[in-house]
Tab-separated table of C-alpha atoms and ligand atoms in Angstrom:
chain	number	residue	atom	x	y	z
A	1	MET	CA	-36.654	-30.399	12.255
A	2	ILE	CA	-35.414	-27.073	13.628
A	3	GLU	CA	-36.076	-24.109	11.401
A	4	VAL	CA	-33.008	-21.981	10.606
A	5	LYS	CA	-33.556	-18.224	10.155
A	6	THR	CA	-31.562	-15.807	8.000
A	7	GLU	CA	-30.984	-13.600	11.045
A	8	GLN	CA	-29.290	-16.504	12.824
A	9	VAL	CA	-26.952	-17.005	9.906
A	10	LEU	CA	-26.098	-13.315	9.793
A	11	ASP	CA	-25.551	-13.237	13.540
A	12	ALA	CA	-23.126	-16.116	13.260
A	13	LEU	CA	-21.308	-14.431	10.383
A	14	ARG	CA	-20.982	-11.225	12.366
A	15	LYS	CA	-18.320	-13.070	14.341
A	16	VAL	CA	-16.118	-13.338	11.262
A	17	GLN	CA	-13.671	-10.450	11.210
A	18	ASP	CA	-11.763	-9.203	8.207
A	19	PRO	CA	-8.329	-8.761	9.784
A	20	ASP	CA	-7.301	-6.030	7.351
A	21	LEU	CA	-10.418	-3.904	7.501
A	22	GLN	CA	-10.889	-4.738	11.185
A	23	ARG	CA	-14.576	-5.178	10.942
A	24	ASP	CA	-16.983	-8.092	10.592
A	25	ILE	CA	-17.975	-9.351	7.171
A	26	VAL	CA	-21.691	-8.655	7.647
A	27	SER	CA	-21.363	-4.961	8.438
A	28	LEU	CA	-18.766	-4.677	5.675
A	29	GLY	CA	-21.522	-5.770	3.312
A	30	PHE	CA	-19.628	-8.854	2.121
A	31	VAL	CA	-22.450	-11.334	2.735
A	32	HIS	CA	-25.004	-11.717	-0.035
A	33	ASP	CA	-27.765	-13.991	-1.150
A	34	VAL	CA	-28.375	-16.054	1.978
A	35	ARG	CA	-30.568	-19.012	1.072
A	36	ILE	CA	-31.879	-21.538	3.516
A	37	CYS	CA	-33.589	-24.760	2.576
A	38	GLU	CA	-34.203	-27.127	5.449
A	39	GLY	CA	-30.774	-27.856	6.906
A	40	ASN	CA	-28.913	-26.466	3.905
A	41	VAL	CA	-27.549	-22.941	4.086
A	42	ALA	CA	-25.991	-21.236	1.078
A	43	PHE	CA	-24.592	-17.723	0.755
A	44	GLU	CA	-22.074	-15.637	-1.078
A	45	ILE	CA	-19.103	-13.805	0.442
A	46	LYS	CA	-18.022	-10.981	-1.831
A	47	LEU	CA	-14.519	-9.797	-0.955
A	48	THR	CA	-12.873	-6.548	-1.986
A	49	THR	CA	-10.168	-8.286	-3.996
A	50	PRO	CA	-9.743	-11.679	-5.643
A	51	ALA	CA	-6.179	-11.548	-4.320
A	52	CYS	CA	-7.372	-11.607	-0.728
A	53	PRO	CA	-4.657	-12.934	1.589
A	54	VAL	CA	-7.184	-14.412	4.019
A	55	LYS	CA	-9.771	-15.802	1.618
A	56	GLU	CA	-9.436	-19.403	2.855
A	57	LYS	CA	-9.405	-18.370	6.487
A	58	LEU	CA	-12.595	-16.302	6.183
A	59	GLU	CA	-14.343	-19.080	4.315
A	60	MET	CA	-13.363	-21.650	6.930
A	61	GLU	CA	-14.435	-19.476	9.856
A	62	ALA	CA	-17.745	-18.665	8.213
A	63	ARG	CA	-18.427	-22.323	7.537
A	64	GLU	CA	-17.596	-23.425	11.069
A	65	LEU	CA	-19.723	-20.751	12.690
A	66	VAL	CA	-22.769	-21.399	10.544
A	67	LEU	CA	-22.449	-25.146	11.056
A	68	LYS	CA	-22.764	-24.543	14.786
A	69	ILE	CA	-26.295	-23.159	14.415
A	70	PRO	CA	-28.747	-25.842	15.582
A	71	GLY	CA	-30.470	-27.393	12.622
A	72	VAL	CA	-27.780	-26.591	10.055
A	73	GLU	CA	-26.512	-29.669	8.285
A	74	GLN	CA	-24.718	-28.358	5.271
A	75	VAL	CA	-23.139	-25.043	4.307
A	76	SER	CA	-22.145	-23.990	0.825
A	77	ILE	CA	-20.278	-20.752	0.344
A	78	LYS	CA	-19.560	-19.008	-2.909
A	79	MET	CA	-16.449	-16.850	-2.623
A	80	THR	CA	-16.432	-13.934	-5.061
A	81	ALA	CA	-14.740	-10.564	-5.282
A	82	GLU	CA	-15.446	-7.081	-6.465
A	83	VAL	CA	-12.632	-4.562	-6.370
A	84	ARG	CA	-13.906	-1.187	-5.269
A	85	SER	CA	-12.984	1.934	-7.084
A	86	HIS	CA	-10.768	4.299	-5.225
A	87	GLN	CA	-10.625	6.948	-7.844
A	88	THR	CA	-12.337	10.087	-8.734
A	89	LEU	CA	-11.325	10.252	-12.326
A	90	GLU	CA	-12.748	12.615	-14.825
A	91	LYS	CA	-10.672	11.243	-17.643
A	92	GLU	CA	-13.154	9.387	-19.797
A	93	ASN	CA	-11.284	6.206	-20.642
A	94	LEU	CA	-9.794	5.825	-17.183
A	95	LYS	CA	-13.253	5.773	-15.628
A	96	LYS	CA	-13.274	2.019	-15.453
A	97	VAL	CA	-9.826	1.823	-13.873
A	98	ARG	CA	-10.549	1.252	-10.197
A	99	ASN	CA	-7.159	1.607	-8.562
A	100	ILE	CA	-3.853	3.041	-9.694
A	101	VAL	CA	-0.749	2.050	-7.757
A	102	ALA	CA	2.678	3.567	-8.423
A	103	VAL	CA	5.778	1.505	-7.693
A	104	GLY	CA	8.861	3.529	-6.859
A	105	SER	CA	12.394	3.115	-5.608
A	106	GLY	CA	15.095	5.356	-4.234
A	107	LYS	CA	17.676	4.416	-6.833
A	108	GLY	CA	17.955	2.404	-10.035
A	109	GLY	CA	18.623	-1.278	-10.377
A	110	VAL	CA	16.902	-2.435	-7.197
A	111	GLY	CA	14.567	-4.687	-9.167
A	112	LYS	CA	11.575	-2.379	-9.274
A	113	SER	CA	10.490	-3.347	-12.796
A	114	THR	CA	10.881	-7.049	-12.058
A	115	VAL	CA	8.828	-6.693	-8.877
A	116	THR	CA	6.131	-4.632	-10.614
A	117	ALA	CA	5.754	-7.107	-13.483
A	118	ASN	CA	5.582	-10.079	-11.138
A	119	LEU	CA	3.039	-8.374	-8.884
A	120	ALA	CA	0.881	-7.439	-11.859
A	121	VAL	CA	0.878	-10.990	-13.205
A	122	SER	CA	0.259	-12.356	-9.683
A	123	LEU	CA	-2.879	-10.245	-9.281
A	124	ALA	CA	-4.104	-11.442	-12.670
A	125	MET	CA	-3.445	-15.063	-11.667
A	126	ASP	CA	-5.764	-14.484	-8.711
A	127	GLY	CA	-8.457	-13.375	-11.127
A	128	ALA	CA	-8.112	-9.580	-11.110
A	129	LYS	CA	-8.145	-7.422	-14.233
A	130	VAL	CA	-4.726	-5.855	-14.359
A	131	GLY	CA	-2.857	-3.248	-16.347
A	132	LEU	CA	0.808	-2.303	-16.196
A	133	LEU	CA	2.254	0.991	-17.314
A	134	ASP	CA	5.979	1.327	-17.753
A	135	ALA	CA	6.477	5.023	-17.054
A	136	ASP	CA	10.241	4.780	-16.860
A	137	ILE	CA	11.240	7.389	-19.398
A	138	TYR	CA	14.944	6.667	-18.879
A	139	GLY	CA	15.057	2.912	-19.174
A	140	PRO	CA	11.773	1.262	-20.078
A	141	SER	CA	12.159	-2.457	-19.505
A	142	ILE	CA	8.646	-3.864	-19.283
A	143	PRO	CA	8.500	-4.874	-22.993
A	144	THR	CA	11.518	-7.147	-22.450
A	145	LEU	CA	10.166	-8.505	-19.182
A	146	MET	CA	6.809	-9.274	-20.760
A	147	GLY	CA	8.385	-10.681	-23.911
A	148	MET	CA	6.733	-8.298	-26.335
A	149	GLN	CA	8.372	-5.480	-28.222
A	150	GLY	CA	7.279	-3.400	-31.168
A	151	GLU	CA	5.019	-0.482	-31.772
A	152	THR	CA	1.487	-0.108	-30.566
A	153	THR	CA	-1.528	0.404	-32.763
A	154	VAL	CA	-4.132	3.127	-32.479
A	155	ARG	CA	-7.828	2.463	-32.753
A	156	GLU	CA	-10.519	5.131	-32.442
A	157	ASN	CA	-7.912	7.599	-31.209
A	158	LEU	CA	-6.823	5.316	-28.404
A	159	ILE	CA	-3.517	3.510	-28.099
A	160	GLN	CA	-4.113	-0.221	-27.877
A	161	PRO	CA	-2.147	-1.720	-24.995
A	162	LYS	CA	-0.363	-5.017	-25.531
A	163	PHE	CA	-1.561	-8.152	-23.838
A	164	ALA	CA	0.604	-10.941	-22.437
A	165	HIS	CA	0.628	-13.280	-19.432
A	166	GLY	CA	-2.903	-12.195	-18.554
A	167	ILE	CA	-2.299	-8.455	-18.293
A	168	LYS	CA	-2.558	-5.360	-20.471
A	169	PHE	CA	0.552	-3.258	-20.644
A	170	MET	CA	1.908	-0.112	-22.147
A	171	SER	CA	5.451	1.202	-22.138
A	172	MET	CA	7.257	4.428	-22.788
A	173	GLY	CA	9.527	2.131	-24.774
A	174	PHE	CA	6.773	1.737	-27.360
A	175	PHE	CA	7.204	5.371	-28.334
A	176	ALA	CA	10.390	4.486	-30.142
A	177	GLN	CA	11.761	5.393	-33.502
A	178	GLY	CA	13.155	2.338	-35.176
A	179	ASP	CA	15.277	0.641	-32.584
A	180	GLN	CA	16.258	3.934	-30.951
A	181	PRO	CA	14.277	4.722	-27.831
A	182	LEU	CA	13.206	8.320	-27.595
A	183	ILE	CA	14.782	10.496	-24.977
A	184	TRP	CA	12.289	12.585	-23.092
A	185	ARG	CA	12.856	15.888	-21.438
A	186	GLY	CA	10.759	18.454	-19.619
A	187	PRO	CA	7.336	19.194	-21.053
A	188	MET	CA	7.734	16.483	-23.693
A	189	ALA	CA	8.215	13.885	-20.974
A	190	HIS	CA	5.182	15.211	-19.138
A	191	ARG	CA	3.051	14.943	-22.235
A	192	ALA	CA	4.340	11.468	-23.114
A	193	VAL	CA	3.624	10.083	-19.656
A	194	GLU	CA	0.214	11.682	-19.620
A	195	GLN	CA	-0.527	10.192	-23.018
A	196	SER	CA	0.647	6.720	-22.019
A	197	LEU	CA	-1.839	6.867	-19.178
A	198	VAL	CA	-4.815	8.757	-20.508
A	199	ASP	CA	-4.828	7.963	-24.221
A	200	VAL	CA	-4.688	4.209	-23.771
A	201	ASP	CA	-7.597	1.868	-24.194
A	202	TRP	CA	-7.278	0.252	-20.751
A	203	GLY	CA	-10.907	-0.793	-20.550
A	204	GLU	CA	-12.023	-2.157	-17.217
A	205	LEU	CA	-9.202	-2.690	-14.708
A	206	ASP	CA	-9.138	-3.575	-11.016
A	207	TYR	CA	-5.512	-2.522	-10.689
A	208	LEU	CA	-3.247	-0.442	-12.864
A	209	LEU	CA	0.351	-0.710	-11.678
A	210	ILE	CA	2.839	1.939	-12.702
A	211	ASP	CA	6.568	1.300	-12.900
A	212	LEU	CA	8.031	4.707	-12.024
A	213	PRO	CA	11.528	5.821	-12.959
A	214	PRO	CA	13.918	5.500	-10.003
A	215	GLY	CA	14.164	8.350	-7.530
A	216	THR	CA	12.007	11.389	-7.277
A	217	GLY	CA	10.985	13.545	-10.139
A	218	ASP	CA	8.800	14.880	-12.848
A	219	VAL	CA	7.079	11.659	-13.803
A	220	HIS	CA	5.655	11.290	-10.339
A	221	LEU	CA	4.422	14.868	-10.379
A	222	THR	CA	2.823	14.331	-13.772
A	223	LEU	CA	1.013	11.303	-12.401
A	224	VAL	CA	-0.359	12.960	-9.307
A	225	GLN	CA	-1.500	15.900	-11.387
A	226	THR	CA	-3.154	13.674	-13.953
A	227	VAL	CA	-4.858	10.949	-11.914
A	228	GLY	CA	-5.763	10.114	-8.358
A	229	LEU	CA	-3.347	7.449	-7.213
A	230	THR	CA	-4.650	4.909	-4.731
A	231	GLY	CA	-1.173	4.712	-3.318
A	232	GLY	CA	2.488	4.030	-3.785
A	233	VAL	CA	4.661	1.006	-3.134
A	234	MET	CA	8.356	1.320	-2.462
A	235	VAL	CA	10.976	-1.255	-3.452
A	236	SER	CA	14.406	-1.249	-1.875
A	237	THR	CA	17.344	-3.584	-1.361
A	238	PRO	CA	18.988	-4.237	2.003
A	239	GLN	CA	21.796	-1.942	0.876
A	240	ASP	CA	19.763	1.150	0.115
A	241	VAL	CA	16.800	0.964	2.459
A	242	GLY	CA	18.351	3.071	5.158
A	243	LEU	CA	19.770	5.629	2.823
A	244	MET	CA	18.479	9.136	2.462
A	245	ILE	CA	17.685	8.321	-1.131
A	246	SER	CA	14.932	5.871	-0.129
A	247	MET	CA	13.573	8.276	2.428
A	248	LYS	CA	13.404	10.922	-0.258
A	249	THR	CA	11.138	8.769	-2.387
A	250	LEU	CA	8.908	8.063	0.600
A	251	ARG	CA	8.752	11.747	1.321
A	252	MET	CA	7.853	12.466	-2.275
A	253	PHE	CA	4.843	10.183	-1.872
A	254	GLU	CA	3.923	11.880	1.378
A	255	GLN	CA	4.355	15.404	0.152
A	256	THR	CA	2.072	14.765	-2.782
A	257	ASN	CA	-0.427	13.078	-0.466
A	258	VAL	CA	0.023	9.650	-1.955
A	259	ARG	CA	-0.722	6.970	0.571
A	260	ILE	CA	2.157	4.560	1.074
A	261	LEU	CA	0.731	1.089	0.674
A	262	GLY	CA	3.905	-0.620	1.753
A	263	LEU	CA	7.563	-1.428	1.503
A	264	ILE	CA	9.095	-4.414	-0.318
A	265	GLU	CA	12.639	-5.571	0.237
A	266	ASN	CA	14.195	-7.118	-2.879
A	267	MET	CA	17.331	-9.278	-3.092
A	268	SER	CA	16.868	-9.730	0.602
A	269	TYR	CA	18.537	-13.070	1.145
A	270	HIS	CA	20.066	-15.764	-0.966
A	271	LEU	CA	18.310	-19.080	-1.557
A	272	CYS	CA	20.950	-21.759	-2.065
A	273	SER	CA	20.164	-23.515	-5.338
A	274	HIS	CA	21.441	-26.815	-3.946
A	275	CYS	CA	19.781	-27.114	-0.585
A	276	ASN	CA	17.146	-24.321	-0.597
A	277	GLY	CA	18.810	-23.050	2.563
A	278	ARG	CA	18.648	-19.377	3.332
A	279	GLU	CA	21.814	-17.295	3.415
A	280	GLU	CA	21.281	-13.884	4.881
A	281	ILE	CA	22.653	-10.862	3.121
A	282	PHE	CA	24.349	-8.185	5.120
A	283	GLY	CA	21.899	-5.547	6.254
A	284	HIS	CA	18.912	-7.723	5.429
A	285	GLY	CA	15.753	-6.909	7.358
A	286	GLY	CA	16.328	-3.163	7.178
A	287	ALA	CA	13.119	-2.557	5.258
A	288	LYS	CA	11.090	-4.355	7.881
A	289	LEU	CA	12.693	-2.316	10.648
A	290	ALA	CA	12.276	0.912	8.734
A	291	SER	CA	8.632	0.191	8.012
A	292	GLU	CA	7.986	-0.521	11.668
A	293	ARG	CA	9.562	2.722	12.714
A	294	LEU	CA	7.733	4.724	10.078
A	295	GLY	CA	4.411	3.007	10.629
A	296	ILE	CA	4.235	1.787	7.030
A	297	PRO	CA	3.011	-1.701	6.120
A	298	PHE	CA	5.756	-4.176	5.262
A	299	LEU	CA	4.692	-6.256	2.268
A	300	GLY	CA	7.491	-8.819	2.156
A	301	GLU	CA	10.969	-9.744	1.071
A	302	ILE	CA	12.163	-11.394	-2.128
A	303	PRO	CA	15.340	-13.484	-2.276
A	304	LEU	CA	18.222	-12.930	-4.620
A	305	GLU	CA	17.664	-15.726	-7.078
A	306	THR	CA	19.211	-16.195	-10.493
A	307	ALA	CA	16.060	-17.815	-11.878
A	308	ILE	CA	14.216	-14.493	-11.435
A	309	ARG	CA	16.574	-12.785	-13.852
A	310	GLU	CA	16.690	-15.731	-16.251
A	311	LYS	CA	12.911	-15.904	-16.567
A	312	SER	CA	12.652	-12.138	-16.961
A	313	ASP	CA	15.238	-12.185	-19.733
A	314	LEU	CA	13.195	-14.834	-21.501
A	315	GLY	CA	10.143	-12.588	-21.405
A	316	ALA	CA	7.965	-14.420	-18.868
A	317	PRO	CA	7.895	-13.288	-15.219
A	318	ILE	CA	8.786	-16.101	-12.834
A	319	VAL	CA	5.349	-16.141	-11.174
A	320	ILE	CA	3.890	-17.510	-14.388
A	321	SER	CA	6.860	-19.349	-15.886
A	322	LEU	CA	7.775	-21.206	-12.672
A	323	PRO	CA	4.484	-20.929	-10.787
A	324	ASN	CA	5.339	-23.602	-8.231
A	325	SER	CA	8.700	-22.217	-7.195
A	326	PRO	CA	9.070	-20.792	-3.670
A	327	VAL	CA	9.872	-17.395	-5.187
A	328	ALA	CA	6.625	-17.375	-7.164
A	329	LYS	CA	4.778	-18.006	-3.939
A	330	THR	CA	6.593	-15.098	-2.306
A	331	TYR	CA	5.576	-12.703	-5.079
A	332	ARG	CA	1.984	-13.865	-4.891
A	333	ASP	CA	1.858	-13.349	-1.133
A	334	ILE	CA	3.209	-9.848	-1.560
A	335	ALA	CA	0.645	-9.115	-4.276
A	336	ARG	CA	-2.137	-10.211	-1.927
A	337	LYS	CA	-0.838	-8.091	0.907
A	338	MET	CA	-0.699	-5.151	-1.448
A	339	ALA	CA	-4.259	-5.824	-2.619
A	340	ALA	CA	-5.326	-5.872	1.031
A	341	GLN	CA	-3.725	-2.467	1.551
A	342	VAL	CA	-5.558	-1.146	-1.509
A	343	SER	CA	-8.822	-2.369	0.025
A	344	ILE	CA	-7.940	-0.673	3.305
A	345	ALA	CA	-7.219	2.558	1.435
A	346	GLY	CA	-10.672	2.328	-0.115
A	347	TYR	CA	-12.292	2.110	3.296
A	348	SER	CA	-10.522	4.850	5.164
A	349	GLY	CA	-12.243	7.811	3.741
A	350	SER	CA	-12.880	10.698	6.067
A	351	LYS	CA	-10.140	13.234	6.484
A	352	LEU	CA	-8.761	14.598	9.692
A	353	GLU	CA	-8.058	18.256	10.170
A	354	VAL	CA	-6.054	20.091	12.767
A	355	ILE	CA	-8.218	22.492	14.743
A	356	GLU	CA	-6.345	25.612	15.834
A	357	GLU	CA	-7.277	26.889	19.268
A	358	PRO	CA	-5.749	30.207	20.274
A	359	VAL	CA	-4.777	30.506	23.929
B	1	MET	CA	-21.772	1.235	3.411
B	2	SER	CA	-23.995	2.881	5.955
B	3	GLN	CA	-21.456	4.805	8.005
B	4	PRO	CA	-17.942	5.921	7.182
B	5	TYR	CA	-15.413	3.476	8.457
B	6	GLN	CA	-11.999	4.351	9.802
B	7	ALA	CA	-9.737	1.472	8.974
B	8	ASN	CA	-6.447	1.598	10.735
B	9	PRO	CA	-3.764	1.739	8.046
B	10	LEU	CA	-1.181	0.610	10.543
B	11	SER	CA	-3.094	-2.576	11.357
B	12	GLU	CA	-1.663	-3.955	14.611
B	13	ASN	CA	-4.613	-2.427	16.425
B	14	PHE	CA	-3.251	1.034	16.874
B	15	PRO	CA	-6.104	3.521	17.040
B	16	LEU	CA	-6.240	6.593	14.832
B	17	PRO	CA	-6.980	10.089	16.108
B	18	ARG	CA	-10.572	11.192	16.194
B	19	GLU	CA	-9.718	14.812	16.773
B	20	LEU	CA	-6.569	16.920	16.505
B	21	ARG	CA	-6.313	20.227	18.345
B	22	LYS	CA	-3.420	22.640	18.427
B	23	LEU	CA	-3.534	24.757	21.557
B	24	GLY	CA	-1.702	27.894	20.596
B	25	ARG	CA	1.983	27.177	20.115
B	26	LYS	CA	2.303	25.245	23.327
B	27	GLU	CA	0.475	21.963	23.043
B	28	LEU	CA	-1.001	19.404	20.737
B	29	LYS	CA	-4.054	17.526	21.920
B	30	ILE	CA	-5.116	14.247	20.315
B	31	THR	CA	-8.361	12.491	21.114
B	32	TRP	CA	-8.037	8.929	19.864
B	33	GLN	CA	-10.764	6.749	18.412
B	34	ASP	CA	-10.680	4.577	21.514
B	35	GLY	CA	-11.417	7.650	23.618
B	36	HIS	CA	-7.923	8.098	25.060
B	37	LEU	CA	-6.681	11.677	25.328
B	38	SER	CA	-3.049	12.608	24.751
B	39	VAL	CA	-1.615	16.057	25.409
B	40	TYR	CA	1.895	16.732	24.149
B	41	GLY	CA	4.042	19.785	24.726
B	42	PHE	CA	5.764	20.818	21.509
B	43	ARG	CA	9.201	20.689	23.102
B	44	TYR	CA	8.559	17.075	24.048
B	45	LEU	CA	7.379	16.333	20.496
B	46	ARG	CA	10.567	17.876	19.149
B	47	THR	CA	12.582	15.354	21.200
B	48	GLN	CA	10.518	12.559	19.659
B	49	CYS	CA	11.396	13.432	16.064
B	50	GLN	CA	12.164	10.325	13.996
B	51	CYS	CA	13.716	12.017	10.990
B	52	ALA	CA	17.076	10.968	9.595
B	53	PHE	CA	18.857	13.810	11.366
B	54	CYS	CA	17.428	12.942	14.742
B	55	VAL	CA	17.445	9.136	14.590
B	56	GLU	CA	19.871	6.840	12.797
B	57	GLU	CA	17.856	5.237	10.027
B	58	ILE	CA	18.792	1.578	10.246
B	59	THR	CA	19.387	1.065	13.939
B	60	GLY	CA	16.845	3.582	15.233
B	61	ARG	CA	19.510	4.961	17.594
B	62	LYS	CA	18.731	8.506	18.707
B	63	LEU	CA	21.173	11.101	17.424
B	64	LEU	CA	19.401	14.175	18.726
B	65	VAL	CA	20.635	15.398	22.104
B	66	ASP	CA	17.613	16.771	23.935
B	67	SER	CA	19.647	19.122	26.104
B	68	CYS	CA	20.992	20.841	22.976
B	69	LEU	CA	17.531	22.022	22.010
B	70	PRO	CA	16.520	25.587	22.839
B	71	GLU	CA	14.789	25.996	26.194
B	72	VAL	CA	11.697	27.480	24.612
B	73	LEU	CA	10.494	25.442	21.642
B	74	GLU	CA	7.093	26.067	20.154
B	75	GLY	CA	4.909	24.479	17.533
B	76	MET	CA	4.336	26.860	14.649
B	77	GLY	CA	2.182	24.589	12.504
B	78	VAL	CA	0.789	21.062	12.375
B	79	SER	CA	-0.414	19.410	9.203
B	80	VAL	CA	-1.819	16.004	8.365
B	81	VAL	CA	0.366	13.799	6.158
B	82	GLY	CA	-1.452	11.133	4.187
B	83	GLN	CA	-3.673	9.085	6.448
B	84	TYR	CA	-1.227	8.021	9.043
B	85	ALA	CA	0.940	10.861	10.281
B	86	LEU	CA	1.475	14.512	11.146
B	87	ARG	CA	4.154	16.964	10.161
B	88	ILE	CA	5.116	19.656	12.636
B	89	ASP	CA	6.857	22.959	12.037
B	90	PHE	CA	8.877	23.826	15.120
B	91	SER	CA	10.124	27.245	16.163
B	92	ASP	CA	13.739	26.055	15.794
B	93	GLY	CA	13.075	25.647	12.068
B	94	HIS	CA	13.016	21.868	12.159
B	95	ASN	CA	10.221	20.214	10.159
B	96	SER	CA	11.625	17.106	8.513
B	97	GLY	CA	10.055	14.624	10.886
B	98	ILE	CA	6.973	12.592	10.059
B	99	TYR	CA	5.057	11.796	13.225
B	100	ALA	CA	3.260	8.530	12.554
B	101	TYR	CA	0.101	8.202	14.663
B	102	LYS	CA	1.416	4.877	15.826
B	103	HIS	CA	4.527	6.523	17.180
B	104	LEU	CA	2.566	9.391	18.701
B	105	ARG	CA	0.361	6.977	20.562
B	106	LYS	CA	3.373	5.084	21.870
B	107	ALA	CA	4.905	8.371	22.964
B	108	CYS	CA	1.839	9.533	24.903
B	109	PRO	CA	3.185	11.182	28.050
B	110	CYS	CA	0.077	10.732	30.192
B	111	GLU	CA	0.238	8.916	33.509
B	112	LEU	CA	-1.648	5.872	32.270
B	113	CYS	CA	0.765	5.361	29.403
B	114	ARG	CA	3.892	6.245	31.365
B	115	PRO	CA	3.398	4.719	34.804
B	116	ALA	CA	7.153	4.639	35.385
B	117	LYS	CA	7.559	8.397	35.295
C	401	ATP	N1	15.242	-10.902	-6.620
C	401	ATP	C1	16.086	-10.911	-7.646
C	401	ATP	N2	17.047	-11.857	-7.758
C	401	ATP	C2	17.912	-11.840	-8.799
C	401	ATP	N3	17.928	-10.933	-9.768
C	401	ATP	C3	16.997	-9.961	-9.716
C	401	ATP	C4	16.020	-9.893	-8.658
C	401	ATP	N4	15.226	-8.823	-8.881
C	401	ATP	C5	15.674	-8.241	-10.005
C	401	ATP	N5	16.734	-8.910	-10.504
C	401	ATP	C6	17.537	-8.572	-11.688
C	401	ATP	O1	18.206	-7.352	-11.396
C	401	ATP	C7	18.288	-6.523	-12.555
C	401	ATP	C8	17.625	-5.175	-12.289
C	401	ATP	O2	16.230	-5.401	-12.115
C	401	ATP	P1	15.148	-4.361	-12.664
C	401	ATP	O3	15.422	-3.989	-14.075
C	401	ATP	O4	13.825	-4.921	-12.342
C	401	ATP	O5	15.470	-3.157	-11.702
C	401	ATP	P2	14.928	-1.663	-11.734
C	401	ATP	O6	14.923	-1.194	-10.347
C	401	ATP	O7	13.671	-1.588	-12.494
C	401	ATP	O8	16.078	-0.998	-12.537
C	401	ATP	P3	16.054	0.368	-13.389
C	401	ATP	O9	16.447	1.424	-12.438
C	401	ATP	O10	17.082	0.131	-14.430
C	401	ATP	O11	14.689	0.545	-13.943
C	401	ATP	C9	17.634	-7.315	-13.672
C	401	ATP	O12	18.624	-8.016	-14.373
C	401	ATP	C10	16.719	-8.291	-12.928
C	401	ATP	O13	16.477	-9.467	-13.675
C	402	MG	MG1	13.178	-0.577	-14.285
C	403	ZN	ZN1	14.218	15.481	13.214
C	404	ZN	ZN1	-1.741	8.159	27.320
């Protein structure tokens, strides 16, 4: 009987690289609780997100490498996740919100709210604690998408978010009078957005996604002044990706020092409902090209698919109402890529400065 | 976490700068995390601008005509944008370009990177 040592196990696991963080899982501190009993080795791999795009791959590599150690007969791995906090938030009841991600678009109607809702539910389906804030003061649509209207209640001075499809959500649409939505302007809008973020009983969240109004503007400024955003995601269609209007939104993120987590192309191609064949839409692929040129991660492309709208209109995002559809899979992949970018953002801390050297 | 880690936000194995130095108004010097050193003249950087005025957004076709730029073109200021790029204020007033580190590395004019020239 050959004795297996903890150091040997760790050495083997040092060969497993996290492709997103570009470092091995041992020095990243992912490996915990190594237990060895005769030929049986057990340990835990704690990832930075339950929505990890390479969870299976890491697990398989780890298993294979440890099995190669002489004397090892059996390996059992417990895969867990702990989302790291990226925020420095003073606001008391946002303290337990670990990451805030704003979703923007250059213009209206590109499917930003649909994408945001589906991504939020996707992350929750992977086991994350998720919140969704509809900060669209012009056309709040999350209550419809999530199938829950009506006013919110207040408990202990905090607005109680609604809960559906596994996520907590809050909408500017809840500040309505009767069936008339309120129209916000200037300082009132600022205060309302701030309130819908800060005065809400979010509790503990791994990700809080924010559906921004289209374009650039005051709501974004309110957000960056109120909380530290982990980053921003940009949704565009093949028709508007190359336009100045999309670039403006990207620049707004940049100018306010919000890290761009990635670009998503929506209504990218058409999936034929008869044969599942892919019909390309003119200009499709522009977001991918643009992201390559700008050095921004590309998170994925979503087809134009009637079922997406139908399910949204019925109040249940397609990822949960048709979980086995190809489109649901696409959304979930995108959510995982986004989660990976959030993890990367959490790891790249130290800031560069430009040193001026007179000559 | 024992030491700070510099993840590369651009994945694809492009290194990030370790140090950024602006040498007067003439040159920008970048020491990369892999040790490589790049020295760019500001006039050259101006020709590399990727903004919507200088490069067509969808096709990436260059619209800027290098020979139309002033002979003397200096760098007035360089600032870090987010975690992946620089913004440069040029003496011709242009400053709309975002210089992604990835692009800067590709555009390194040194002999190793540009054996053809
Ligand atoms: N991939 C898709 N395929 C088909 N229909 C879609 C897709 N994505 C969104 N839609 C539909 O397009 C319409 C606009 O979507 P959505 O409301 O999400 O856009 P938005 O960018 O949030 O718009 P607004 O600017 O009004 O807030 C909705 O009817 C939605 O159901
Ligand atoms: Mg919307
Ligand atoms: Zn330019
Ligand atoms: Zn070089």
